[in-house]
PDB file of C-alpha atoms in Angstrom:
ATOM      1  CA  UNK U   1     -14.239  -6.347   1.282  1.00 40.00           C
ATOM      2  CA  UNK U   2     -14.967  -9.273   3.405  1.00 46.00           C
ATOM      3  CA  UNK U   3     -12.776 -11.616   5.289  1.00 58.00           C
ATOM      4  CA  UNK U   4     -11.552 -14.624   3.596  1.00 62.00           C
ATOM      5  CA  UNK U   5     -12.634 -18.140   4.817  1.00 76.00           C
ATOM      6  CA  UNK U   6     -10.159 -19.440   7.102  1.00 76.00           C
ATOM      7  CA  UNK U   7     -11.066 -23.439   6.321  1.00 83.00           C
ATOM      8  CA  UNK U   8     -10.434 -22.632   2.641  1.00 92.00           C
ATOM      9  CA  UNK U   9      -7.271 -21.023   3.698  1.00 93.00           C
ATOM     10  CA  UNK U  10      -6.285 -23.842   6.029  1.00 94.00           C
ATOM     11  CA  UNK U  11      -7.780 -26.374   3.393  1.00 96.00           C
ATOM     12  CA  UNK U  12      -5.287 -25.034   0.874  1.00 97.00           C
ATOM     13  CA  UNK U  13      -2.237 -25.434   3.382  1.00 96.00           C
ATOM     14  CA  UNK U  14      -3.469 -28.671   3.677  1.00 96.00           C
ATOM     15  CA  UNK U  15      -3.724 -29.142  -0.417  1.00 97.00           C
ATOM     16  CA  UNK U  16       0.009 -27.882  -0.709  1.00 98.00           C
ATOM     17  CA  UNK U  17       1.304 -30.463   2.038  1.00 97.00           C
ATOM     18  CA  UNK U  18      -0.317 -33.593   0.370  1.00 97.00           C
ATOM     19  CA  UNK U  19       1.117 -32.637  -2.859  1.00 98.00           C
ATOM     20  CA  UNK U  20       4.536 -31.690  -1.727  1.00 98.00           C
ATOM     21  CA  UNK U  21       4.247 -34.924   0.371  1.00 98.00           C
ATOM     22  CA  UNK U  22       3.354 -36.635  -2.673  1.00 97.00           C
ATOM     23  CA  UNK U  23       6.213 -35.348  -4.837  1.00 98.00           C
ATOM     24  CA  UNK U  24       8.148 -36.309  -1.811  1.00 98.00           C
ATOM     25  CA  UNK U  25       7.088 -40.004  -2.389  1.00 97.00           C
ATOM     26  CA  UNK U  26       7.760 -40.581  -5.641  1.00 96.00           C
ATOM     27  CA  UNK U  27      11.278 -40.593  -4.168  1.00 97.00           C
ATOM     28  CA  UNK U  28      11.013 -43.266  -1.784  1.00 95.00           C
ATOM     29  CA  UNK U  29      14.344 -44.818  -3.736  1.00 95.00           C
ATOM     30  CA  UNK U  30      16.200 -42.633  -3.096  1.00 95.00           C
ATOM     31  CA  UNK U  31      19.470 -42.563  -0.609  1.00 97.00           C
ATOM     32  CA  UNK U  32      17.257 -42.353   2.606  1.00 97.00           C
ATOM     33  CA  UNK U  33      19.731 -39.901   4.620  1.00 98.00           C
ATOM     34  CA  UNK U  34      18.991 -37.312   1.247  1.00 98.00           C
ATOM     35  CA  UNK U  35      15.069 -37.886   1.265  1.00 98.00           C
ATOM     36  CA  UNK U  36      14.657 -37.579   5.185  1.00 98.00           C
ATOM     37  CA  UNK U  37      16.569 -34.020   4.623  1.00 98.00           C
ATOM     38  CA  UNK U  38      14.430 -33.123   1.752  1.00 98.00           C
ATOM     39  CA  UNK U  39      11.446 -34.276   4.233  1.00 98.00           C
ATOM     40  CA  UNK U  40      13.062 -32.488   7.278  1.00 97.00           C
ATOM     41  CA  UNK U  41      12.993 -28.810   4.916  1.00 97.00           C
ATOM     42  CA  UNK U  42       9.362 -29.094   3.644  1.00 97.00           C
ATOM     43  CA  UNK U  43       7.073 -30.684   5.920  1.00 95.00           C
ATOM     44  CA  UNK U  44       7.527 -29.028   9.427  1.00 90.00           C
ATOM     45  CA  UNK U  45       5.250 -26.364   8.861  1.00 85.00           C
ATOM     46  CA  UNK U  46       5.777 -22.833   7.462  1.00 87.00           C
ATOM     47  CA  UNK U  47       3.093 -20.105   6.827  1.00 90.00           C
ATOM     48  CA  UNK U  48       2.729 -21.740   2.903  1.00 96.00           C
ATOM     49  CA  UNK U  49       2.178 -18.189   1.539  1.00 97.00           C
ATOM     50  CA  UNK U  50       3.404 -18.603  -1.838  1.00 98.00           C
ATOM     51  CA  UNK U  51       1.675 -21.875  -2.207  1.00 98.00           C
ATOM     52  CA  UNK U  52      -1.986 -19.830  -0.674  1.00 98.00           C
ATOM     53  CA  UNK U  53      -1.346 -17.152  -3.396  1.00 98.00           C
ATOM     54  CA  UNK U  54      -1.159 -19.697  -6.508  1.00 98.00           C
ATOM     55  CA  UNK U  55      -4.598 -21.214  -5.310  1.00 98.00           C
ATOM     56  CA  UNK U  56      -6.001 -17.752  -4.262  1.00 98.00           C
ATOM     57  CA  UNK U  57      -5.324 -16.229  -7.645  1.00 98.00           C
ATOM     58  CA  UNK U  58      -6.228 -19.190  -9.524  1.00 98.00           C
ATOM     59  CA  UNK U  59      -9.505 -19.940  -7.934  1.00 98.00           C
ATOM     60  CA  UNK U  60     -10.332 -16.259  -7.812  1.00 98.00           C
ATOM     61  CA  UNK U  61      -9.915 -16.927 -11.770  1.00 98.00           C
ATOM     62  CA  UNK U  62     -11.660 -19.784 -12.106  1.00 97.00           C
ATOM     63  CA  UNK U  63      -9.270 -22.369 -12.339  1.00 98.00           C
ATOM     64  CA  UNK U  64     -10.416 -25.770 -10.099  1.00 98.00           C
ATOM     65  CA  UNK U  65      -8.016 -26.064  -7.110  1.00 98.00           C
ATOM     66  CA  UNK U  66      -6.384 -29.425  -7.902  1.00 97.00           C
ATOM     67  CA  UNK U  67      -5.422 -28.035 -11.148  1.00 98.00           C
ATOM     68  CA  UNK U  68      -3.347 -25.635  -9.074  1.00 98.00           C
ATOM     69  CA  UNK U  69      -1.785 -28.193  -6.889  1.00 98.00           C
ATOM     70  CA  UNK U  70       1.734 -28.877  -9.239  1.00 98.00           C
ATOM     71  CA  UNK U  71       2.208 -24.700  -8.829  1.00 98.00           C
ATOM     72  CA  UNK U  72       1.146 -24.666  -5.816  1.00 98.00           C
ATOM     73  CA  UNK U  73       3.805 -27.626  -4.135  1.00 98.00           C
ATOM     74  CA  UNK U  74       6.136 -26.434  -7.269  1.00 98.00           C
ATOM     75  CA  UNK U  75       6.788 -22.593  -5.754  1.00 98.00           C
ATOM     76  CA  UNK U  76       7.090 -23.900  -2.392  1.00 98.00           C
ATOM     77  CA  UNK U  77       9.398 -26.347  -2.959  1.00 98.00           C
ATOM     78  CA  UNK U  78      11.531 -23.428  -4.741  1.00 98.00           C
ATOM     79  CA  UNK U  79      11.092 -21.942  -1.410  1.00 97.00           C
ATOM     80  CA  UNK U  80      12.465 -24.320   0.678  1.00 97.00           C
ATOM     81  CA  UNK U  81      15.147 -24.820  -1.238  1.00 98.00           C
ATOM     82  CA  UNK U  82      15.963 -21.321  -1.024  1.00 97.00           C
ATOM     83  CA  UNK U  83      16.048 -22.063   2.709  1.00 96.00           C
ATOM     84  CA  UNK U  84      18.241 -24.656   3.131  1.00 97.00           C
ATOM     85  CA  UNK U  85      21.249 -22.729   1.748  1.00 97.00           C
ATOM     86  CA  UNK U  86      20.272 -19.631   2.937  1.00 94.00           C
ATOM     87  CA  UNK U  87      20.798 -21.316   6.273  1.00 95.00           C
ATOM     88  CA  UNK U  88      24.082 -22.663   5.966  1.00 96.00           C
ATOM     89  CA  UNK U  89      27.462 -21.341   7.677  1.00 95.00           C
ATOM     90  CA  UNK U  90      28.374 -19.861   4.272  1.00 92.00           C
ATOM     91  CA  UNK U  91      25.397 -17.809   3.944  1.00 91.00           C
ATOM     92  CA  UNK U  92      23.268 -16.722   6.991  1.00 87.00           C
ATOM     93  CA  UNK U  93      24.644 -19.202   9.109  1.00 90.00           C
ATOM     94  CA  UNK U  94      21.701 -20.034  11.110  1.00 91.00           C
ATOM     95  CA  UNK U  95      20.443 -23.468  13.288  1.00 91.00           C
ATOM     96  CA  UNK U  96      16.841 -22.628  13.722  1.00 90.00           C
ATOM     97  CA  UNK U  97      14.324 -23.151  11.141  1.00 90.00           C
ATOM     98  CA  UNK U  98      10.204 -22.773  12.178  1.00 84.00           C
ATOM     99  CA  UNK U  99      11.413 -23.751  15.533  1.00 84.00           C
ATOM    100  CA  UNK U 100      14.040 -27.202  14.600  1.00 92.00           C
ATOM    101  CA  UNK U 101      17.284 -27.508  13.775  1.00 95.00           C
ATOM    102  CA  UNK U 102      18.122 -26.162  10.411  1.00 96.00           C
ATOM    103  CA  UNK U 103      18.753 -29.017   7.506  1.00 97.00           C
ATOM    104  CA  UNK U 104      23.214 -28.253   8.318  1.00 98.00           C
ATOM    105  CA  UNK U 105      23.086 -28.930  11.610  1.00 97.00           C
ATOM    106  CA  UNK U 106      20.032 -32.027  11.913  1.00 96.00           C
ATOM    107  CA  UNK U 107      22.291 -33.432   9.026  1.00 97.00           C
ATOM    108  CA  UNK U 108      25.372 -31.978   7.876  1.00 96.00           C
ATOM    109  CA  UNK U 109      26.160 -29.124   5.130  1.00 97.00           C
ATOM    110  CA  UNK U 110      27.170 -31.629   2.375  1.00 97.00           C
ATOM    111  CA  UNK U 111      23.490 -33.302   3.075  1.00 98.00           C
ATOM    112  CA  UNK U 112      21.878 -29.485   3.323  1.00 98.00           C
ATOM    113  CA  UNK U 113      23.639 -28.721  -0.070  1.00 98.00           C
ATOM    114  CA  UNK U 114      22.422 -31.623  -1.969  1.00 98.00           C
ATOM    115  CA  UNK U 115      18.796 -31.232  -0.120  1.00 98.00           C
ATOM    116  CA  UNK U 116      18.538 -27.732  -2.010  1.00 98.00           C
ATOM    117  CA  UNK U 117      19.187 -28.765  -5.085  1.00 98.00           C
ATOM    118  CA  UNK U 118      16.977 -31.939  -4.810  1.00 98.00           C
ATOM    119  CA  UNK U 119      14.558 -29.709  -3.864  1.00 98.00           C
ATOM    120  CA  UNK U 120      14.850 -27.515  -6.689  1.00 98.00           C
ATOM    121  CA  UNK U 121      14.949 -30.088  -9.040  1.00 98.00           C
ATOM    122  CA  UNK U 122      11.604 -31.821  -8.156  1.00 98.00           C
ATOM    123  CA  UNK U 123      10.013 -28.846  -8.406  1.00 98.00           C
ATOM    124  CA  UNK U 124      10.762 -28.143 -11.933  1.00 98.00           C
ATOM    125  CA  UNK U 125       9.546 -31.854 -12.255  1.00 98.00           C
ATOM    126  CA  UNK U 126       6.046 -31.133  -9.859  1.00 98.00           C
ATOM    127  CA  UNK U 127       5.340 -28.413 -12.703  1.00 98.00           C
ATOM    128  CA  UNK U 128       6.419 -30.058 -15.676  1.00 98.00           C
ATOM    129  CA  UNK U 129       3.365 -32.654 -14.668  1.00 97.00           C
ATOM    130  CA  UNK U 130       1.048 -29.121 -14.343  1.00 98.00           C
ATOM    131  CA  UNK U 131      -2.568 -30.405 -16.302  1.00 98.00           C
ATOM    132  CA  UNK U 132      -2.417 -26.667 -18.255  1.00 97.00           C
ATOM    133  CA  UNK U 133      -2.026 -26.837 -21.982  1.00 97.00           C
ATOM    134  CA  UNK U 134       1.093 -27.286 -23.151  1.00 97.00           C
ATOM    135  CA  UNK U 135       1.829 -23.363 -23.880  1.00 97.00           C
ATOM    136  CA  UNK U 136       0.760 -23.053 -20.141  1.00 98.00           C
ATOM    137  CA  UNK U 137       2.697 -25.218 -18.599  1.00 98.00           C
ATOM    138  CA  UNK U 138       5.862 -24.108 -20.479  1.00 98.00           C
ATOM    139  CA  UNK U 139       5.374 -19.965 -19.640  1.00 98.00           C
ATOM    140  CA  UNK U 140       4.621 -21.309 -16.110  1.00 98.00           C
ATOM    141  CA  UNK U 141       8.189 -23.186 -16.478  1.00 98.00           C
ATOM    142  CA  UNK U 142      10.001 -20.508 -17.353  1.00 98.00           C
ATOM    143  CA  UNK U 143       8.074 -17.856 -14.706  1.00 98.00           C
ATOM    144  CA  UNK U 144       9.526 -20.062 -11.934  1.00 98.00           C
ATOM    145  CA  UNK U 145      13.173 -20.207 -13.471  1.00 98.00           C
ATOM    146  CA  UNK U 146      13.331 -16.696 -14.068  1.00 98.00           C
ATOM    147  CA  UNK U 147      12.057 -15.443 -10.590  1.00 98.00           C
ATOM    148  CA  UNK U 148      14.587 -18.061  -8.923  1.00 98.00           C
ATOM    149  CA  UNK U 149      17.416 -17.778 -10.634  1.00 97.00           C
ATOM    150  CA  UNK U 150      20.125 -14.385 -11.386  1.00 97.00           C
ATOM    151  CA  UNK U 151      17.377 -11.687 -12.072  1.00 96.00           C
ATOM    152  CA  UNK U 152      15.273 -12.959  -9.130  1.00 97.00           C
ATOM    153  CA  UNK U 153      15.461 -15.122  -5.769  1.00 97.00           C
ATOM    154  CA  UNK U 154      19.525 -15.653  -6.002  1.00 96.00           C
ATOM    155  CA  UNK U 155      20.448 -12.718  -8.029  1.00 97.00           C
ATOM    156  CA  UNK U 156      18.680 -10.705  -4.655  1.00 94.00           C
ATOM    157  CA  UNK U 157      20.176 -13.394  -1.975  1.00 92.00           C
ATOM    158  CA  UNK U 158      23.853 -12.175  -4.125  1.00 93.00           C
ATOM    159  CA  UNK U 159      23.032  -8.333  -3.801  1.00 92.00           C
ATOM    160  CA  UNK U 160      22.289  -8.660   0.223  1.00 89.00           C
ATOM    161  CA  UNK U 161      25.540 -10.803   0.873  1.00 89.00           C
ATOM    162  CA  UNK U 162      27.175  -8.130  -1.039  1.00 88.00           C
ATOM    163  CA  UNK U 163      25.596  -5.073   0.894  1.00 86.00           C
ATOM    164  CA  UNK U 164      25.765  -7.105   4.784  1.00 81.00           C
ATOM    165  CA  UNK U 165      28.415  -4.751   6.791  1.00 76.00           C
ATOM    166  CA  UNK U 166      29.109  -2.376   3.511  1.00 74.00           C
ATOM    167  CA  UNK U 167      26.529  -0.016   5.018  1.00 69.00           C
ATOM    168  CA  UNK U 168      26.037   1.763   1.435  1.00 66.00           C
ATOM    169  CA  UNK U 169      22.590   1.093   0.436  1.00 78.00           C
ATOM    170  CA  UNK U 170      20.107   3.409  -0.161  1.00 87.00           C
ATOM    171  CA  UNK U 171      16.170   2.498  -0.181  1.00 90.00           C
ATOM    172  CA  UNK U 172      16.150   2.665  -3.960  1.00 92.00           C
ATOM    173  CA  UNK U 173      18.902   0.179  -3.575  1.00 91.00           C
ATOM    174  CA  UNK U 174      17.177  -1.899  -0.876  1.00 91.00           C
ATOM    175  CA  UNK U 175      14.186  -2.057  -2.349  1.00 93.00           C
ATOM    176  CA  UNK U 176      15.529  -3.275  -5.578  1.00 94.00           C
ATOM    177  CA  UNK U 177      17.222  -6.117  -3.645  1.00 93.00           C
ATOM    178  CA  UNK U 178      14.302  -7.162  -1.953  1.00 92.00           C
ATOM    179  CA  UNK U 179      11.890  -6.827  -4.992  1.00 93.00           C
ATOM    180  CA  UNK U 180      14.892 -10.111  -5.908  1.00 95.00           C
ATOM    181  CA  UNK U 181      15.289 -11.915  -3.084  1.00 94.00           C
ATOM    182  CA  UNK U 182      12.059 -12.226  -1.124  1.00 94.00           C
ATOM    183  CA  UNK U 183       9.370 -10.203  -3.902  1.00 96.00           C
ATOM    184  CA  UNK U 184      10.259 -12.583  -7.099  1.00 97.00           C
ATOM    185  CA  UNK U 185       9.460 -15.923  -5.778  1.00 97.00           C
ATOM    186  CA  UNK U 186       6.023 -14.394  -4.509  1.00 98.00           C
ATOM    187  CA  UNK U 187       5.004 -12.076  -7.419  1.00 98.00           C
ATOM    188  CA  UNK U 188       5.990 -16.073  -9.593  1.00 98.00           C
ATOM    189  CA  UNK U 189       3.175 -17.505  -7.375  1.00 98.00           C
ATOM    190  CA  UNK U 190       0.749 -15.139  -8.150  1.00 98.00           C
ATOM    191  CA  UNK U 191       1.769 -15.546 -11.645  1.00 98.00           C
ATOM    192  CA  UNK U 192       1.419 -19.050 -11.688  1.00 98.00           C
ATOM    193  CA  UNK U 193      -1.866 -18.943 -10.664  1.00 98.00           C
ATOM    194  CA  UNK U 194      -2.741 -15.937 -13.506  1.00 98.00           C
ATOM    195  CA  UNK U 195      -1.080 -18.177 -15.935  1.00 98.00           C
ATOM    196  CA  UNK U 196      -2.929 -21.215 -15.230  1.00 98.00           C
ATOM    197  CA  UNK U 197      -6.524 -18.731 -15.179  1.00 98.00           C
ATOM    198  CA  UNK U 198      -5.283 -17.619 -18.785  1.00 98.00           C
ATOM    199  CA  UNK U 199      -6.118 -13.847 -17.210  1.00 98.00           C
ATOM    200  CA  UNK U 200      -6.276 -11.055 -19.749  1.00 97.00           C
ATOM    201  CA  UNK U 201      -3.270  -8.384 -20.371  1.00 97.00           C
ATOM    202  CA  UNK U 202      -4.815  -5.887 -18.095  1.00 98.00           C
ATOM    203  CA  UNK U 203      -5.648  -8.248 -15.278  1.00 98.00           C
ATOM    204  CA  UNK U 204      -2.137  -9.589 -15.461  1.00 98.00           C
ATOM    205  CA  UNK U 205      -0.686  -6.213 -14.816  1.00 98.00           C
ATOM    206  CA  UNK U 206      -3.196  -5.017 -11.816  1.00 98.00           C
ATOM    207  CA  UNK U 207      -1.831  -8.856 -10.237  1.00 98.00           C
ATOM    208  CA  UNK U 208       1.377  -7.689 -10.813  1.00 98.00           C
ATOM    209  CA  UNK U 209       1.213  -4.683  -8.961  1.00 98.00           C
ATOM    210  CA  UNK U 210      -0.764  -6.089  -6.227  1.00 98.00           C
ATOM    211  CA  UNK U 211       2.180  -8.778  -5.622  1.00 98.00           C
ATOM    212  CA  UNK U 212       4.872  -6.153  -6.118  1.00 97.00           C
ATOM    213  CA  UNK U 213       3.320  -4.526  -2.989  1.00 97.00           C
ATOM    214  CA  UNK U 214       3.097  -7.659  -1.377  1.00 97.00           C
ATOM    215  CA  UNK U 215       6.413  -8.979  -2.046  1.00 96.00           C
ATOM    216  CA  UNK U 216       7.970  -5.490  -0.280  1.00 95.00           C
ATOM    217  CA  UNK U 217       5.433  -5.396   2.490  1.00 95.00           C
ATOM    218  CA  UNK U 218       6.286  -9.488   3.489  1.00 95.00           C
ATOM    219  CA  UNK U 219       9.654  -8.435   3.614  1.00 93.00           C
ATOM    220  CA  UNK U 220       9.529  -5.122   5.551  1.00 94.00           C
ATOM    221  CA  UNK U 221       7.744  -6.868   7.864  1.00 93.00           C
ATOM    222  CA  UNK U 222      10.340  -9.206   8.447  1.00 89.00           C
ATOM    223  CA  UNK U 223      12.689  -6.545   8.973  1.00 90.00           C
ATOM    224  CA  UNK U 224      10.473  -5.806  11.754  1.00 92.00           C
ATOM    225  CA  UNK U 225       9.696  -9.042  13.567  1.00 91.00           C
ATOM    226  CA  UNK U 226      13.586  -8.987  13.384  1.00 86.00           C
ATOM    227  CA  UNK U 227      13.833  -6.135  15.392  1.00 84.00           C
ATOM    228  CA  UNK U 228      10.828  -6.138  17.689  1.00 83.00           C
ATOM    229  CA  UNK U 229       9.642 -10.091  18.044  1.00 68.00           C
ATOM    230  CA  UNK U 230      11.816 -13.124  19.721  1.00 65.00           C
ATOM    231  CA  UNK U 231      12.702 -16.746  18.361  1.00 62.00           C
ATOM    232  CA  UNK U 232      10.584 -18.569  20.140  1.00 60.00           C
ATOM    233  CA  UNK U 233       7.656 -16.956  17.981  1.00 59.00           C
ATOM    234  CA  UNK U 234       9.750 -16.332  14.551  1.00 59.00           C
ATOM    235  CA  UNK U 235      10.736 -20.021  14.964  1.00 60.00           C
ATOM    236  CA  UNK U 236      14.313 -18.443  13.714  1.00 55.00           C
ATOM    237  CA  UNK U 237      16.962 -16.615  15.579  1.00 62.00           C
ATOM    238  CA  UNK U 238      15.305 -13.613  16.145  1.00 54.00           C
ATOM    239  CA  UNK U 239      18.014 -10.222  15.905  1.00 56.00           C
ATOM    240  CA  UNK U 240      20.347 -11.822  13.434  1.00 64.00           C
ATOM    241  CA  UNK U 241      19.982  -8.828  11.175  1.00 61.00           C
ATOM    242  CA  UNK U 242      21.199  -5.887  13.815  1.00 64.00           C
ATOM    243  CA  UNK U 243      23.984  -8.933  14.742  1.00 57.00           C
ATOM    244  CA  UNK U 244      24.966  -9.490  10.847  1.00 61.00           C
ATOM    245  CA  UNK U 245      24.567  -5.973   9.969  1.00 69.00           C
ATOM    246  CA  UNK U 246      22.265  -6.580   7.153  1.00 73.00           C
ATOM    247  CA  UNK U 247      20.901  -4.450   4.937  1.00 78.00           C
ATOM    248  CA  UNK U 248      17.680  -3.826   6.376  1.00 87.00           C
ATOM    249  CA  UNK U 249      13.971  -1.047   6.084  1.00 90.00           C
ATOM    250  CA  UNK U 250      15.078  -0.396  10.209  1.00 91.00           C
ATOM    251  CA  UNK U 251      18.435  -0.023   9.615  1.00 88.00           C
ATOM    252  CA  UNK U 252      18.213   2.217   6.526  1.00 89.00           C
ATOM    253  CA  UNK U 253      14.983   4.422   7.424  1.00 90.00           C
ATOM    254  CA  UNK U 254      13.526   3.485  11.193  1.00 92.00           C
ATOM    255  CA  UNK U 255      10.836   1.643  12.494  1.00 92.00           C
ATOM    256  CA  UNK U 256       8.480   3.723  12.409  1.00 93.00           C
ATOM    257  CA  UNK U 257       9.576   4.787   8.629  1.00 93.00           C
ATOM    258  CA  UNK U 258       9.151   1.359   7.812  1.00 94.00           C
ATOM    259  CA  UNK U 259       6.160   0.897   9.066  1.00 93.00           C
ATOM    260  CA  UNK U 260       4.691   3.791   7.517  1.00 95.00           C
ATOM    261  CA  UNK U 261       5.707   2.215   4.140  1.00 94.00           C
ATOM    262  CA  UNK U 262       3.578  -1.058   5.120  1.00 95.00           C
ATOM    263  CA  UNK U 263       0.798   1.473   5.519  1.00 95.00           C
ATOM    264  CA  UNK U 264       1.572   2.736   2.000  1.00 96.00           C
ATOM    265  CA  UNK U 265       2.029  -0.842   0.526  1.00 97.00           C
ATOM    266  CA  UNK U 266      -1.388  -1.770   1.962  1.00 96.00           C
ATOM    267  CA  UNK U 267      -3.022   1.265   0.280  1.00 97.00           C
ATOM    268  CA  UNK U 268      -1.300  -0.306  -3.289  1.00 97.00           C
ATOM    269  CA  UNK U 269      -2.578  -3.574  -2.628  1.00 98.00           C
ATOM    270  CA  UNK U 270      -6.382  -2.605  -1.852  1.00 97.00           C
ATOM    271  CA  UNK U 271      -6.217  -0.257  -5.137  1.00 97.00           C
ATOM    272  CA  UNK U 272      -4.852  -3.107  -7.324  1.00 98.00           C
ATOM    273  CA  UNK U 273      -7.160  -5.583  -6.486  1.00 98.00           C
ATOM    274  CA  UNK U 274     -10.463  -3.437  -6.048  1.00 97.00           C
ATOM    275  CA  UNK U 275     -11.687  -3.863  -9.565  1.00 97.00           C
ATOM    276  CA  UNK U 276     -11.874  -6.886  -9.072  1.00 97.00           C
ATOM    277  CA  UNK U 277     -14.188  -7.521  -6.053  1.00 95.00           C
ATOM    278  CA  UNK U 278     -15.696 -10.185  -4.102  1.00 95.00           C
ATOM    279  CA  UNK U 279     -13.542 -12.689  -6.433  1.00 95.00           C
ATOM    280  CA  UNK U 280     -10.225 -11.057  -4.747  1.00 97.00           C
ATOM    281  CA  UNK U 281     -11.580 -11.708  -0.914  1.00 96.00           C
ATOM    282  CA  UNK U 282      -8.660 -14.317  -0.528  1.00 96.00           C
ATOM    283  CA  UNK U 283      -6.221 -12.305  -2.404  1.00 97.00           C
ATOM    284  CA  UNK U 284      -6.384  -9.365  -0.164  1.00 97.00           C
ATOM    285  CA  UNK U 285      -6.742 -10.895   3.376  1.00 96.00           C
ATOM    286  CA  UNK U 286      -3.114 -12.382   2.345  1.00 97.00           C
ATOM    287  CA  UNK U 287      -2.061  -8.890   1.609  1.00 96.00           C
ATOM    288  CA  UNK U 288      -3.414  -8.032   5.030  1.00 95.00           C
ATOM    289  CA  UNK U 289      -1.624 -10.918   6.695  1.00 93.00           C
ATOM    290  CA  UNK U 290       1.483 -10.067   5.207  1.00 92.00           C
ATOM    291  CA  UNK U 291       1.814  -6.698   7.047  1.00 93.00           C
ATOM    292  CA  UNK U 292       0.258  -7.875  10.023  1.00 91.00           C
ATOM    293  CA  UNK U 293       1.479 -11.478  10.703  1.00 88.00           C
ATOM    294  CA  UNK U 294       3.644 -11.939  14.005  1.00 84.00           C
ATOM    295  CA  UNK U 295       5.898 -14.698  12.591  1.00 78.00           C
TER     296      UNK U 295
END
């Protein structure tokens, strides 16, 4: 299969930060310490791989890429939310963020509270505005709900507070959490982008399993870069996991274990996609870059 196009992948990074800059302004009255927070979270970079898989599945579907924009800022914004409390002293309690201070400590936790849930808000509002049909836009609604709420993104953030120091998890266990906390939010992007193509039954369920592989690969891989990379290219404190004790694929199994499984993963991406051709070029080289990245 060949390589995707790096301009269209940079061009969609690009697409994703004019539109969550855009949300972003239709705030401008807004209490200004709130808005520079919400700025601070979403617009100092980030590897924008759930808003790349929205406009790779979309456009692999034929849906025009502007029509993808609302999912494509909506999922990220999600994801950045998700950040922002992950980072705070009740939760991970961490101060570096793709290389700046986290939202806590350039403002305050109070500020880093209500930054998350502004964040979460306006993305519900970003989609709402989604040019899909009506029936569209409302399945795409409730996709994004459902993967961030209890059965997905904070339901799985719950499960690995819950397991850090217990030391009782076993890799059905792990993966389950994971398949929450990291895999839900990026199987919704793919969906979002399936959803807005109108795909058939059967090409909704080979997407599905392509971005179930992706979603444990992405974070197995973290696991890794935890172990093996430094901060200064994670742009996050690099070995918080061995220092937490979390719940992690080198903890539970090795590294080498673990990156056997990426191996695996791979193989369950390239079979999911490969009916579908040329059309998935985008869709796998993010599968690739997922197992491969170095931050």
């Amino acid at each position: 299969m060949a390589a995707a196009d790096p301009g269209r992948v940079d061009a969609w990074r690009q697409r994703a930060d004019h539109a969550i800059g855009s949300a972003l302004d239709t705030l401008a009255d807004s209490e200004p310490r709130l808005l520079a927070s919400m700025r601070h979270a979403t617009l100092l970079g980030g590897k924008r791989m759930r808003p790349l898989l929205v406009y790779a599945t979309g456009t692999a579907f034929g849906v025009a890429e502007d029509a993808l924009d609302p999912a494509a800022a909506a999922v990220e914004l999600i994801h950045a939310y998700s950040l922002v409390h992950d980072d705070l002293p009740s939760m991970d309690d961490d101060a570096l963020r793709r290389g700046q201070p986290t939202v806590h400590v350039a403002f305050d936790e109070g500020t880093a509270v209500l930054c998350g849930d502004a964040l979460q808000s306006l993305a519900f509002a970003v989609l709402a505005d989604a040019p899909q049909p009506p029936a569209a836009r409302v399945a795409m609604l409730r996709e994004l709900a459902v993967a961030a709420g209890a059965g997905g993104m904070c339901g799985g953030q719950a499960r690995d507070l819950a397991a850090t120091g217990a030391g009782i998890l076993d890799i059905a266990a792990l993966e389950r959490l994971h398949a929450m906390k990291t895999g839900a939010l990026l199987r919704a992007a793919v969906r979002l982008g399936a959803l807005a193509a109108d795909v058939d039954a059967g090409t909704a369920v080979r997407l599905d399993a392509f971005a179930d592989a992706l979603g444990l690969a992405f974070q197995i891989r973290d696991d890794l870069l935890d172990v093996e990379s430094d901060s200064g290219t994670l742009g996050k404190t690099a070995g918080k996991d061995v220092a937490q004790d979390k719940a992690t694929f080198p903890a539970l199994i090795g590294v080498d274990a673990s990156r056997q499984r990426l191996q695996s993963l791979a193989a369950t991406m390239d079979e999911a996609l490969a009916p579908f051709g040329e059309r998935a070029t985008a869709l796998a080289a993010l599968g690739r870059h997922a197992i491969t990245r170095t931050y």
